[in-house]
Amino acid sequence: MADLEKPLDDAGLTNPAVREYVLHWAQYLGAERIEVVSASDDARLIQESLAADEIQPAGEGLYYSRSYAKDTARSEERTIVATSRPEDEGVYNNWRHSDEIRPVVEGHMQGAMAGKTMYVIPYLMAPPGSPLERYAAGVEITDNRTVCLHMIRMARVGVDLINGLADPDMFVRAVHVTGDLPNLGQGTDDDQRYFVTVADERTILHFGSSYGGNALLGKIAHGLRQAAYDGWASGEFLGEQFMLLGITDKETGETHHICGGFPSASGKTNLAMTLAPDALGERYHVSFYGDDIAWLWVAADGQLYGLNPENGVFGVAKDTNEDTNPTALDAIEEGTQALFTNVAYNESTHEVWWEGKTPARPTDPTGWRDWKGELIADRNPDEAGDPWAHPNSRFTTTLANVPNVAADFENPHGVKIDAIIFGGRTRDREPLVRAIDDLAEGVYDGLTLGAEATAAAEGVEGKLRYDPMSMRPFMSYPEGPYAAHWLNVVGAAKDQPVFAHVNWFQRDPEDGHFLWPGYRENLRALLWLVEYKKGQVTGRRTPVGVVPLREELNLDGLEIDSDELDTLLTIDVERWREEMGHREEHLKQFANLPEQIWEAHRRVAAALEAE
Ligand code: GTP
Ligand code: SPV
Ligand code: MN
């Protein structure tokens, strides 16, 4: 015991509850030694990881790593929310009784750190001093040094953050054990992986992965699942998979803040980091607050506020380039200390590459290895077309590296929210943007967000599925109370935000090309929404919301086919009538859905019938 306590003393870890938690797990996991990690340890940890070949250099101040080939995305079927209250079972939270599942996952963990170092990562989700600080503290335990490097970029990490907690016991206990990755039966009937959030004990137990949200426990396990549960249990806030941005009109000096949910790998990072299109850049500036998580609450002044609890970006690499997202490229340039995972890597030149980084692959395959570590030069001809980078390969960088990060991105009081948007990959039916003024209809719209599945989770890409508020993989409590909590929190705000549904992914039915150019041009839809909110444009009222008149959209400098633009701004009433039946089935799954949501559904359905 004395031996195990020494590293805690050396690191100045004084919080007694944290010490007790760490020592308990060190013994249970059988760790050989403990190391307490702070952000100031980054340079040393990088050197150790390079020396141990866990990461490779990818240019000056850039690093590359590959995860195990069967461990490249979140596994939704293996993700569980547990509590001791059966009434917490929802449709999407994969609820299990904690008495039943805790021993199972703990059983896999017992003794699993024998001979290994147990890293202790004290962190805060949310900048220090925020009104939600009591929900922000956590201590991740992990056996994986690369996880430490990611957590240092994605969260605020340091012993000092945890020593001075107002309530020393109020921190999330987040235990991560990688496990023996080649022997976990990933995807088979004998799958050993368990990603469990014991929400009413504020404890996260993840076993069997070293990748992304499965392993960086501050991010979605705490920042979304646990936070959403805490926000509901306390009645104080919402924790959502939302991006958050500001649009400043340089002529008037006004800034509007927009947050919103798009399912995983459907455009949050790209939207939040976007620059105004060149033709609009003189007048408008977009500032970046967050790309994956927002916490929303009503502050003492009665207004709705939002903040990004994260300190970094874990962004999809695919198709990130100078045209689509120049800001992201700046945030991962030499010297940023960014990490790349599962992209292609050249072991001679130390370059990285992913599909869409450049129009064509590097011409000379010498030195290039794909995301599985296989030499491109050794590929069989029948594998020639396989992607070099995994479609869910990612870059990790801190918020401060993002060139358009908002000046006040660390303000712990957050920013006032003017608009809430939902969007997904939808190849038809959904117009470019439709605004919704009514709170219940806005929440209804979020609950019926339908989108094509993406590579961010294991499973079928492209399949249409409902993804309420983009929270389907992160839902921690039942959908009925979730909707009620939304109505309560947002309904309490003095100034109501406008809601909107956006879609950048409508396709031509014949050849499948995207009708809307997307990326930086998406700002045009948001500018219309801001003007709509201010009453400067009226749009055209449809049964499913207000769509822009084409002359209301700022199209300066944009070349777009006139018929395609019409399609983007049209509501296909027949398709929508069909959709209403699916929505009804979808919503019927949710017990105790507030009557206001059903009323909104019936209003929209009746308006569609009356068209
Ligand atoms: P998570 O980090 O998984 O939650 O994803 P995200 O919602 O932040 O997705 P992200 O912005 O990283 O985008 C995922 C993919 O969608 C990338 O390959 C992008 O290039 C592509 N994408 C993003 N925005 C657009 C757009 O406006 N149009 C088109 N066609 N593709 C886009
Ligand atoms: C997502 O899948 O929505 C992500 C990446 O943002 S992960 O952290 O792996 O969940
Ligand atoms: Mn996400």
Short mmCIF file of C-alpha atoms in Angstrom, two decimals, residues 37-39 41-43 45-46 49 54-56 62-68 71-72 119 121-125 140 142-158 176 178 209-220 309-316 332 336-343 392-399 401:
data_model
loop_
_atom_site.label_atom_id
_atom_site.label_comp_id
_atom_site.label_asym_id
_atom_site.label_seq_id
_atom_site.Cartn_x
_atom_site.Cartn_y
_atom_site.Cartn_z
CA VAL A 37 -0.87 12.45 -15.25
CA SER A 38 -1.13 16.22 -15.72
CA ALA A 39 -1.08 18.18 -18.97
CA ASP A 41 3.61 15.70 -18.53
CA ASP A 42 2.71 15.69 -22.21
CA ALA A 43 6.21 16.16 -23.68
CA LEU A 45 4.75 11.01 -22.30
CA ILE A 46 5.19 11.71 -26.02
CA SER A 49 5.39 6.66 -26.39
CA GLU A 54 3.18 3.22 -29.51
CA ILE A 55 3.19 6.32 -31.70
CA GLN A 56 5.31 7.38 -34.67
CA LEU A 62 2.83 15.64 -35.04
CA TYR A 63 2.24 11.99 -34.18
CA TYR A 64 0.63 8.93 -35.65
CA SER A 65 -0.83 5.80 -34.15
CA ARG A 66 -2.82 2.85 -35.34
CA SER A 67 -5.41 1.09 -33.24
CA TYR A 68 -6.01 -2.65 -33.37
CA ASP A 71 -11.06 -1.67 -32.79
CA THR A 72 -11.70 1.35 -34.96
CA TYR A 119 -2.25 5.95 -15.37
CA ILE A 121 -5.89 11.19 -15.31
CA PRO A 122 -7.70 13.85 -13.25
CA TYR A 123 -9.75 16.00 -15.61
CA LEU A 124 -12.46 18.60 -15.92
CA MET A 125 -15.08 18.62 -18.64
CA GLU A 140 -9.89 8.34 -15.59
CA THR A 142 -6.25 3.64 -17.84
CA ASP A 143 -3.53 1.17 -18.78
CA ASN A 144 -2.93 2.92 -22.09
CA ARG A 145 -0.41 5.73 -22.53
CA THR A 146 -1.87 6.82 -25.88
CA VAL A 147 -5.18 7.37 -24.11
CA CYS A 148 -3.35 9.79 -21.79
CA LEU A 149 -2.06 11.72 -24.80
CA HIS A 150 -5.58 11.98 -26.19
CA MET A 151 -7.15 12.95 -22.88
CA ILE A 152 -4.58 15.75 -22.40
CA ARG A 153 -5.76 17.19 -25.73
CA MET A 154 -9.48 16.54 -25.32
CA ALA A 155 -10.01 17.61 -21.70
CA ARG A 156 -8.47 19.87 -19.09
CA VAL A 157 -6.11 17.55 -17.26
CA GLY A 158 -4.24 18.09 -14.01
CA HIS A 176 -10.65 2.03 -18.68
CA THR A 178 -7.79 -2.05 -22.80
CA SER A 209 -10.98 -1.12 -26.63
CA SER A 210 -8.37 1.58 -26.93
CA TYR A 211 -10.19 3.69 -29.52
CA GLY A 212 -12.03 7.00 -29.39
CA GLY A 213 -15.17 7.24 -27.33
CA ASN A 214 -14.63 3.70 -26.06
CA ALA A 215 -11.42 4.73 -24.33
CA LEU A 216 -11.31 8.52 -23.82
CA LEU A 217 -13.83 8.42 -21.03
CA GLY A 218 -14.12 12.15 -20.42
CA LYS A 219 -15.51 12.57 -23.90
CA ILE A 220 -18.77 10.80 -24.66
CA PRO A 309 -17.21 20.86 -22.08
CA GLU A 310 -14.31 19.60 -24.18
CA ASN A 311 -10.87 21.08 -24.69
CA GLY A 312 -10.11 19.50 -28.04
CA VAL A 313 -11.35 18.07 -31.30
CA PHE A 314 -11.42 14.38 -32.24
CA GLY A 315 -12.34 14.96 -35.87
CA VAL A 316 -13.09 12.68 -38.82
CA ILE A 332 -3.23 19.94 -37.35
CA THR A 336 0.37 21.69 -33.09
CA GLN A 337 1.17 18.43 -31.24
CA ALA A 338 -1.79 16.86 -33.04
CA LEU A 339 -2.28 13.10 -33.17
CA PHE A 340 -3.53 11.08 -36.14
CA THR A 341 -5.16 7.69 -35.73
CA ASN A 342 -5.79 5.04 -38.41
CA VAL A 343 -5.00 7.24 -41.39
CA ASN A 392 -13.48 6.54 -39.18
CA SER A 393 -9.83 7.60 -38.95
CA ARG A 394 -9.40 10.80 -36.96
CA PHE A 395 -7.18 13.68 -35.90
CA THR A 396 -6.89 14.96 -32.34
CA THR A 397 -5.96 18.54 -31.58
CA THR A 398 -6.71 21.10 -28.89
CA LEU A 399 -9.30 23.86 -29.30
CA ASN A 401 -5.07 25.26 -32.26
#
